[in-house]
Amino acid sequence: MSSILRSTIFIAIFTILTKILGLAKFIVLSNRFGAGRETDIFFAAFRVPDFIFNLLIAGTLSVAFIPVFVSYLGRDRRQAFVLASTVFNLTLLVMSSFALLGFVFAPVLVGLIAPGFDADARAETITITRILMLSPLIFSLSSILTSILHSFKRFYIAAVSPIFYNLAIILGIIYLYPRHGFIGVVWGVIAGAMLHFLIQLPASIRLGLVPLRHLDLGHAGVKKIGKLFLPRILGIDLGQISLLVASIIGSTMAVGSIAQFTYAYDLETLPLGVFAIAFAVTAFPVLSEYASKNDISGFRTFLSKTMVQLLFLIIPLSVSMLILRAQIVRLIFGALQGTKFTFEDTRITAYTLGFFAISLFAQALIPLLARSFYALQNTIIPVAAGALAAVFNIILAFIFTRRFGVPSMALAFSIAAILDMIVLFLILRRRLGNDLNDDFLFLRVLKICIASVVMGTISYGALYAIAPLVNMQTYLGILLQAAGSLLLGGVAYLFAGLVIRLPEAGEFVGVLKTWFAKFSKPVVSAVENLFQ
């Protein structure tokens, strides 16, 4: 098994744990508050801090920092960490300024993102927003630590840290809310952000980082990062734009609209976080190495294989999400007895999730394609493509919601995401010599789609076949229906892949056999010992 695949699997495992806790967070949140006034306020308060972080740091500073930092590591480790310390301290100063500005201008910002809120709801949102302005400051510093660890291919600690973030929020909902209200939940968020940072700090220091020592603004590496960074901040993260638009429009719609959209968005990002981001993160340093050596052939081959591996997982997942959207929402948000998540909340959230699922393949490819440009030290193209997609998203969202409500905002997002992916793919292909191993890529993706159609047919049929056999009015009945449909669909996908000779299907089955043999051996030994 290749090192990139091992790292991806490890990150995926810990990302799954993180996402499980993330789901637990939403289960607790939806059970206690449903999709109503308080959750609308809570989610709206996140918009400004999250937008600042995602615009300036996430997918921005890290992709500008890693290629330059790696290039210095190859020739002068000391200067590499002078650069890292400088970037750390510069980020501390800049993000502290943004946190202060966000605190001061919170009333204006909340008025822009939630124009439909009444005076009381707006006042609560302002208070929560001011506290949450600490979050982008802490996460920006943590992001630099993550970038350093990734540069050394130390993916493990960075993959573990988000677990503690979600755990702190869950504890805040359970223990702090009864005593302090929603402010207690918000302070749980800040505590989680601090844990995310502190867990990565010791390993970064051991590698050579001295956080507060250097602020060399004349360092050549800082200028290189600036050239990559400044164009990127003009780029707009499509997901964040969609959430902002949802807050603006949702605040003028029925109570709970913002929460319904946000719940669906967070559900659909589960497979993206587990697989798409894991692939993009682990592939980026490798792509940067190929680019630094000007090995275009190696770059092209590695990228096309990584795309196929990613789509092998994402396309069937998107089909399953589309087919099982209602079951997924009912199982997660109706998990606890006495939940305040109503049937209408379930219906709207499920429809919204289905529209998100349509573009899951495109959303998965965008981070990988964008990082391919970043590895080539080209930040302009992803920025332009993202801006174009964002404009389409905004226009379509305002048009669609006049007639079709909350789910249509997800449809607008999906159309924009597919457009973004197509633009990135076509331009990158041209930059790589009008060839991205086209025959290889087309044949593999075609086979994946054929196997996914078989899977979808079996899975959809299984839903109706299982329904009369279980009590669909109970949680257990819905769980058995969804699990049976998913299991039969998964088996059909792998079987179809083997029949049409899809190599990734054979490799996946091989991995399953290896894992089964590894984990079954202790069980078999224990059983044998019982009868000796």
XYZ file of C-alpha atoms in Angstrom:
532
model
C 0.000 0.000 0.000
C 1.403 3.421 -0.966
C 2.342 5.967 1.704
C -0.205 8.415 0.302
C -2.962 5.811 0.651
C -1.830 4.853 4.184
C -1.820 8.492 5.246
C -5.192 9.051 3.611
C -6.688 6.016 5.379
C -5.314 7.160 8.749
C -6.625 10.674 8.279
C -9.939 9.262 7.072
C -10.262 7.086 10.199
C -9.686 10.001 12.556
C -11.837 12.236 10.401
C -14.609 9.648 10.730
C -14.205 9.817 14.513
C -14.311 13.607 14.289
C -17.408 13.495 12.117
C -19.070 10.997 14.457
C -18.556 13.474 17.277
C -19.746 16.207 14.929
C -22.913 14.212 14.313
C -23.252 13.650 18.043
C -22.975 17.412 18.453
C -25.834 17.970 16.019
C -27.890 15.152 17.554
C -27.620 16.809 20.961
C -28.200 20.263 19.461
C -31.236 19.263 17.375
C -32.694 17.208 20.236
C -32.483 20.113 22.646
C -33.406 22.989 20.324
C -34.795 21.499 17.082
C -34.722 23.837 14.089
C -36.086 26.993 15.648
C -35.298 30.481 16.843
C -32.343 29.604 19.073
C -30.587 27.464 16.458
C -31.168 30.146 13.806
C -29.428 32.633 16.102
C -26.646 30.191 16.951
C -25.854 29.332 13.329
C -26.174 32.940 12.141
C -23.668 34.052 14.794
C -21.070 31.712 13.291
C -21.280 33.277 9.829
C -18.948 36.258 10.260
C -16.209 34.479 12.283
C -16.321 31.458 9.966
C -16.244 33.638 6.859
C -13.188 35.547 8.110
C -11.352 32.322 8.925
C -12.232 30.594 5.662
C -11.411 33.643 3.559
C -8.056 34.454 5.159
C -6.812 31.144 6.527
C -8.552 27.891 5.551
C -7.417 26.872 2.100
C -5.552 30.175 1.837
C -2.621 30.597 4.200
C -1.886 26.870 4.362
C -1.715 26.393 0.593
C 0.518 29.450 0.269
C 2.694 28.474 3.234
C 3.381 24.775 2.596
C 5.089 24.985 -0.848
C 7.397 27.798 0.282
C 8.112 26.208 3.669
C 8.875 22.836 2.033
C 11.250 24.486 -0.434
C 13.189 26.059 2.476
C 13.257 22.776 4.398
C 15.062 21.188 1.476
C 17.993 23.596 1.705
C 18.011 25.445 5.056
C 15.978 24.072 7.973
C 16.838 26.992 10.269
C 15.577 29.567 7.774
C 12.480 27.457 7.236
C 11.559 27.842 10.908
C 12.491 31.519 10.960
C 9.915 31.811 8.199
C 7.391 29.698 10.145
C 7.829 31.789 13.300
C 7.452 35.001 11.316
C 4.255 33.798 9.670
C 2.911 32.646 13.058
C 3.494 36.043 14.685
C 2.260 38.004 11.684
C -0.906 35.914 11.679
C -1.343 36.547 15.407
C -1.192 40.313 14.852
C -3.455 40.376 11.801
C -6.129 38.035 13.162
C -6.164 39.831 16.527
C -6.965 43.010 14.604
C -9.789 41.287 12.752
C -11.145 39.894 16.029
C -11.199 43.410 17.496
C -12.871 44.869 14.402
C -15.434 42.069 14.430
C -16.204 42.785 18.082
C -16.674 46.521 17.485
C -18.683 46.247 14.277
C -20.733 43.175 15.231
C -24.039 45.129 15.204
C -23.474 46.237 11.613
C -22.324 42.798 10.457
C -25.251 40.993 12.071
C -27.634 43.462 10.453
C -26.188 42.487 7.073
C -26.243 38.702 7.494
C -29.583 38.440 9.330
C -31.724 41.366 8.144
C -34.950 39.523 8.953
C -34.251 39.003 12.676
C -36.297 40.938 15.207
C -34.577 43.216 17.744
C -34.217 40.564 20.466
C -32.846 37.918 18.106
C -30.427 40.439 16.622
C -29.158 41.455 20.079
C -28.510 37.812 21.023
C -26.754 37.179 17.711
C -24.497 40.215 18.269
C -23.444 38.981 21.721
C -22.645 35.476 20.478
C -20.832 36.804 17.398
C -18.549 38.930 19.585
C -17.490 35.920 21.649
C -17.008 33.767 18.560
C -14.589 36.319 17.061
C -11.960 34.587 19.222
C -12.460 31.448 17.140
C -10.798 32.583 13.854
C -7.848 33.942 15.836
C -7.238 30.635 17.598
C -7.895 28.473 14.534
C -5.611 30.601 12.353
C -2.666 29.892 14.655
C -3.671 26.246 14.845
C -3.767 26.133 11.035
C -0.108 27.147 10.872
C 0.791 24.328 13.246
C -1.199 21.927 11.058
C 0.668 23.152 7.963
C 4.028 22.563 9.637
C 3.045 19.044 10.656
C 1.720 18.283 7.161
C 4.966 19.555 5.622
C 6.802 16.877 7.588
C 4.077 14.379 6.596
C 3.103 14.178 10.297
C -0.609 13.891 9.623
C -1.583 12.031 12.770
C -1.666 14.691 15.501
C -3.325 17.172 13.170
C -5.998 14.573 12.400
C -6.692 13.969 16.110
C -7.107 17.606 17.212
C -10.597 18.226 15.717
C -11.971 15.402 17.878
C -11.426 17.514 20.987
C -13.065 20.534 19.363
C -16.351 18.694 18.837
C -16.131 17.027 22.239
C -15.852 20.407 23.954
C -18.950 21.680 22.122
C -20.945 18.596 23.129
C -19.951 19.078 26.761
C -20.899 22.742 26.475
C -24.393 21.827 25.236
C -24.904 19.196 27.931
C -23.347 20.876 30.978
C -22.984 24.617 30.324
C -26.279 25.374 28.586
C -28.490 24.460 31.588
C -26.547 26.928 33.753
C -25.590 29.711 31.353
C -27.876 29.382 28.330
C -26.516 29.560 24.800
C -23.548 31.613 26.004
C -22.342 28.466 27.765
C -22.475 26.560 24.477
C -20.486 29.348 22.807
C -17.754 29.206 25.445
C -17.626 25.461 24.831
C -16.824 26.298 21.195
C -13.956 28.565 22.278
C -12.620 25.909 24.671
C -12.664 23.395 21.813
C -10.724 25.771 19.576
C -8.076 26.172 22.278
C -7.737 22.390 22.605
C -7.361 22.139 18.804
C -4.411 24.534 19.033
C -2.742 23.233 22.192
C -2.705 19.580 21.080
C -0.605 20.449 18.014
C 1.729 22.925 19.690
C 4.193 20.515 21.408
C 4.853 18.490 18.234
C 5.410 21.676 16.219
C 7.873 22.972 18.797
C 9.747 19.650 18.793
C 10.158 19.926 15.035
C 11.780 23.339 15.444
C 9.114 26.034 15.710
C 9.773 28.829 18.203
C 6.434 30.651 18.039
C 7.154 34.150 19.352
C 10.830 34.578 18.473
C 10.896 35.958 14.911
C 9.057 38.658 12.988
C 11.281 39.095 9.944
C 8.982 40.865 7.497
C 11.869 41.219 5.046
C 12.353 37.449 4.798
C 12.276 36.340 1.153
C 9.937 33.494 2.052
C 7.382 35.927 3.489
C 7.322 37.778 0.183
C 6.835 34.520 -1.729
C 3.979 33.508 0.558
C 2.472 36.966 0.144
C 2.486 36.628 -3.642
C 0.610 33.341 -3.341
C -1.576 34.477 -0.452
C -2.828 37.890 -1.552
C -4.562 36.740 -4.753
C -6.084 33.823 -2.847
C -7.854 36.032 -0.302
C -9.823 37.451 -3.202
C -11.156 33.956 -3.716
C -14.494 33.058 -2.221
C -15.219 29.722 -0.628
C -18.413 28.504 -2.229
C -19.611 26.765 0.922
C -19.197 29.894 3.029
C -20.962 32.023 0.434
C -23.814 29.531 0.436
C -24.072 29.714 4.229
C -24.024 33.521 4.164
C -26.740 33.606 1.518
C -28.747 31.083 3.549
C -28.528 33.363 6.603
C -29.547 36.460 4.659
C -32.469 34.791 2.888
C -33.340 32.405 5.729
C -33.701 35.230 8.258
C -36.592 36.575 6.158
C -38.286 33.163 5.831
C -40.023 30.915 8.348
C -38.350 30.378 11.721
C -35.923 27.461 11.483
C -34.947 27.996 7.837
C -31.327 28.843 8.653
C -31.054 25.802 10.922
C -32.628 23.442 8.364
C -30.192 24.535 5.663
C -27.222 24.341 8.039
C -28.125 20.859 9.285
C -28.326 19.590 5.683
C -25.083 21.321 4.740
C -23.223 19.790 7.658
C -24.593 16.336 6.831
C -23.462 16.514 3.215
C -19.978 17.666 4.219
C -19.510 14.449 6.227
C -18.184 12.384 3.276
C -16.276 15.423 2.029
C -14.460 15.727 5.331
C -13.825 12.002 5.576
C -12.515 11.438 2.059
C -12.208 14.540 -0.132
C -10.274 16.694 2.308
C -8.151 13.731 3.406
C -7.129 13.043 -0.189
C -6.469 16.719 -0.919
C -4.419 17.264 2.246
C -2.199 14.213 1.770
C -1.829 14.762 -1.976
C -0.802 18.413 -1.721
C 2.780 17.919 -0.446
C 3.353 15.218 -3.086
C 2.006 17.450 -5.847
C 4.224 20.261 -4.564
C 7.273 17.990 -4.800
C 6.451 17.009 -8.397
C 5.948 20.671 -9.261
C 9.229 21.745 -7.632
C 11.061 19.154 -9.766
C 9.112 20.231 -12.872
C 8.032 16.608 -13.298
C 4.812 17.253 -15.215
C 4.421 13.621 -16.253
C 4.630 12.441 -12.649
C 2.315 15.260 -11.564
C -0.262 14.282 -14.200
C -0.117 10.567 -13.392
C -0.352 11.069 -9.636
C -3.231 13.533 -9.934
C -5.312 11.373 -12.290
C -4.888 8.300 -10.078
C -5.814 10.298 -6.982
C -8.915 11.662 -8.718
C -10.033 8.146 -9.636
C -9.460 6.844 -6.100
C -11.476 9.750 -4.718
C -14.361 9.349 -7.170
C -14.449 5.594 -6.518
C -15.534 6.454 -2.977
C -17.492 9.671 -3.479
C -19.788 8.808 -6.402
C -21.429 5.796 -4.698
C -21.645 7.785 -1.466
C -23.490 10.577 -3.260
C -25.916 8.044 -4.773
C -26.536 6.544 -1.329
C -27.061 9.984 0.194
C -29.591 10.873 -2.485
C -31.551 7.635 -2.066
C -31.397 7.502 1.739
C -31.730 11.238 2.425
C -34.943 10.941 4.460
C -33.670 7.978 6.476
C -30.371 9.760 7.195
C -32.104 12.860 8.539
C -34.625 10.871 10.602
C -31.937 8.632 12.083
C -29.598 11.453 13.047
C -31.933 14.223 14.136
C -34.668 11.971 15.457
C -32.215 9.773 17.349
C -33.132 10.833 20.877
C -36.516 10.395 22.487
C -38.389 13.654 22.925
C -36.451 15.452 20.202
C -37.678 18.917 19.208
C -36.798 18.218 15.567
C -40.253 18.070 13.958
C -41.569 16.122 10.954
C -41.582 19.340 8.890
C -37.952 19.958 9.874
C -37.156 16.427 8.715
C -38.951 16.856 5.390
C -37.290 20.156 4.459
C -33.836 19.089 5.662
C -34.074 15.829 3.683
C -35.029 17.626 0.465
C -32.174 20.070 1.011
C -29.740 17.207 1.599
C -30.849 15.552 -1.644
C -30.058 18.663 -3.678
C -26.647 18.894 -2.014
C -25.920 15.252 -2.906
C -26.229 16.005 -6.626
C -22.939 17.924 -6.608
C -21.034 15.844 -4.082
C -18.608 14.565 -6.741
C -17.816 18.134 -7.810
C -17.395 19.342 -4.239
C -14.977 16.463 -3.624
C -12.820 17.270 -6.647
C -12.627 21.037 -6.105
C -10.159 20.921 -3.141
C -7.897 18.484 -5.016
C -7.980 20.456 -8.273
C -7.451 23.738 -6.439
C -4.457 22.352 -4.563
C -3.052 21.150 -7.876
C -2.989 24.777 -8.992
C -1.490 25.836 -5.661
C 1.252 23.223 -6.012
C 2.038 24.826 -9.377
C 2.118 28.141 -7.454
C -0.891 29.441 -9.344
C -3.579 30.922 -7.119
C -5.316 33.089 -9.702
C -7.277 30.367 -11.497
C -8.958 28.837 -8.397
C -9.796 32.364 -7.232
C -11.413 33.302 -10.539
C -13.306 30.007 -10.813
C -14.539 30.309 -7.226
C -15.651 33.908 -7.763
C -17.571 32.959 -10.908
C -19.267 30.074 -9.102
C -20.104 32.307 -6.124
C -21.837 34.855 -8.368
C -23.906 32.074 -9.947
C -24.746 30.716 -6.501
C -25.988 34.072 -5.221
C -28.074 34.845 -8.310
C -29.651 31.392 -8.493
C -30.362 31.280 -4.743
C -32.335 34.536 -4.822
C -34.236 33.418 -7.940
C -35.049 29.896 -6.756
C -36.099 30.660 -3.175
C -38.925 32.924 -4.300
C -40.846 29.821 -5.340
C -39.159 26.736 -3.904
C -37.966 27.659 -0.397
C -34.997 26.331 1.590
C -34.091 23.269 -0.570
C -33.648 25.452 -3.653
C -30.676 27.184 -2.003
C -28.929 23.803 -2.013
C -29.805 23.354 -5.691
C -28.247 26.740 -6.468
C -25.152 25.685 -4.549
C -24.895 22.388 -6.459
C -25.138 24.045 -9.866
C -22.420 26.518 -8.865
C -20.166 23.755 -7.473
C -20.391 21.723 -10.684
C -19.534 24.844 -12.688
C -16.543 25.531 -10.428
C -15.233 21.979 -10.840
C -15.617 21.970 -14.634
C -13.737 25.259 -15.012
C -10.879 24.082 -12.765
C -10.602 20.725 -14.532
C -10.547 22.135 -18.060
C -7.989 24.837 -17.304
C -5.735 22.469 -15.332
C -5.889 19.941 -18.147
C -4.789 22.637 -20.561
C -1.919 23.690 -18.253
C -0.715 20.077 -18.188
C -0.412 19.801 -21.942
C -4.061 19.200 -22.872
C -3.800 15.783 -21.296
C -4.712 14.504 -17.857
C -4.314 10.849 -18.743
C -7.656 11.291 -20.494
C -8.206 7.705 -21.646
C -7.343 6.327 -18.216
C -9.525 8.880 -16.440
C -12.529 8.521 -18.753
C -12.572 4.716 -18.682
C -12.217 4.482 -14.898
C -14.863 7.116 -14.188
C -17.232 5.477 -16.688
C -16.851 2.143 -14.894
C -17.401 3.828 -11.520
C -20.614 5.397 -12.839
C -21.851 2.065 -14.236
C -21.213 0.324 -10.920
C -22.908 3.209 -9.084
C -26.034 2.908 -11.256
C -26.208 -0.796 -10.394
C -25.740 0.044 -6.730
C -28.413 2.752 -6.812
C -30.930 0.437 -8.469
C -30.393 -2.316 -5.899
C -30.351 0.107 -2.979
C -33.549 1.869 -4.073
C -35.338 -1.429 -4.619
C -34.172 -2.666 -1.227
C -35.816 0.313 0.505
C -39.242 -0.787 -0.696
C -38.533 -4.487 -0.192
C -37.463 -4.019 3.440
C -40.144 -1.478 4.464
C -43.011 -4.034 4.855
C -40.749 -6.282 6.928
C -40.024 -3.735 9.670
C -41.958 -1.215 11.748
C -41.259 2.075 9.960
C -42.750 4.034 12.861
C -39.803 3.121 15.085
C -36.181 4.186 15.114
C -35.065 0.541 14.872
C -37.244 -0.052 11.824
C -35.820 2.950 9.966
C -32.300 1.899 10.952
C -32.801 -1.642 9.646
C -34.277 -0.347 6.399
C -31.405 2.082 5.799
C -28.711 -0.400 6.857
C -30.128 -3.161 4.673
C -30.412 -0.871 1.665
C -26.892 0.458 2.193
C -25.388 -3.007 2.686
C -27.042 -4.515 -0.384
C -26.138 -1.464 -2.435
C -22.522 -1.591 -1.292
C -22.200 -5.277 -2.142
C -23.784 -4.620 -5.542
C -21.319 -1.774 -6.177
C -18.261 -3.900 -5.441
C -19.654 -6.895 -7.340
C -20.435 -4.753 -10.387
C -16.970 -3.211 -10.143
C -15.346 -6.641 -10.140
C -17.482 -7.814 -13.073
C -16.537 -4.840 -15.258
C -12.915 -5.107 -14.070
C -12.649 -1.867 -12.166
C -9.190 -2.128 -10.499
C -10.171 0.056 -7.543
C -12.931 -2.424 -6.673
C -10.424 -5.285 -6.574
C -8.021 -3.230 -4.454
C -10.808 -2.279 -2.055
C -11.932 -5.882 -1.687
C -8.302 -6.836 -1.049
C -8.055 -4.250 1.725
C -11.289 -5.574 3.265
C -9.909 -9.133 3.185
C -6.669 -8.014 4.833
C -8.509 -6.132 7.569
C -10.883 -9.037 8.146
C -7.993 -11.499 8.434
C -6.129 -9.165 10.770
C -9.030 -8.517 13.134
C -10.582 -11.980 12.983
C -7.371 -13.794 13.967
C -7.466 -12.687 17.653
C -11.169 -13.595 17.826
C -10.562 -17.069 16.371
C -7.638 -17.614 18.754
C -9.744 -16.581 21.732
C -12.541 -18.970 20.744
C -10.065 -21.840 20.251
C -8.559 -21.189 23.689
C -12.002 -21.462 25.270
C -12.392 -25.042 24.039
C -8.880 -26.244 24.851
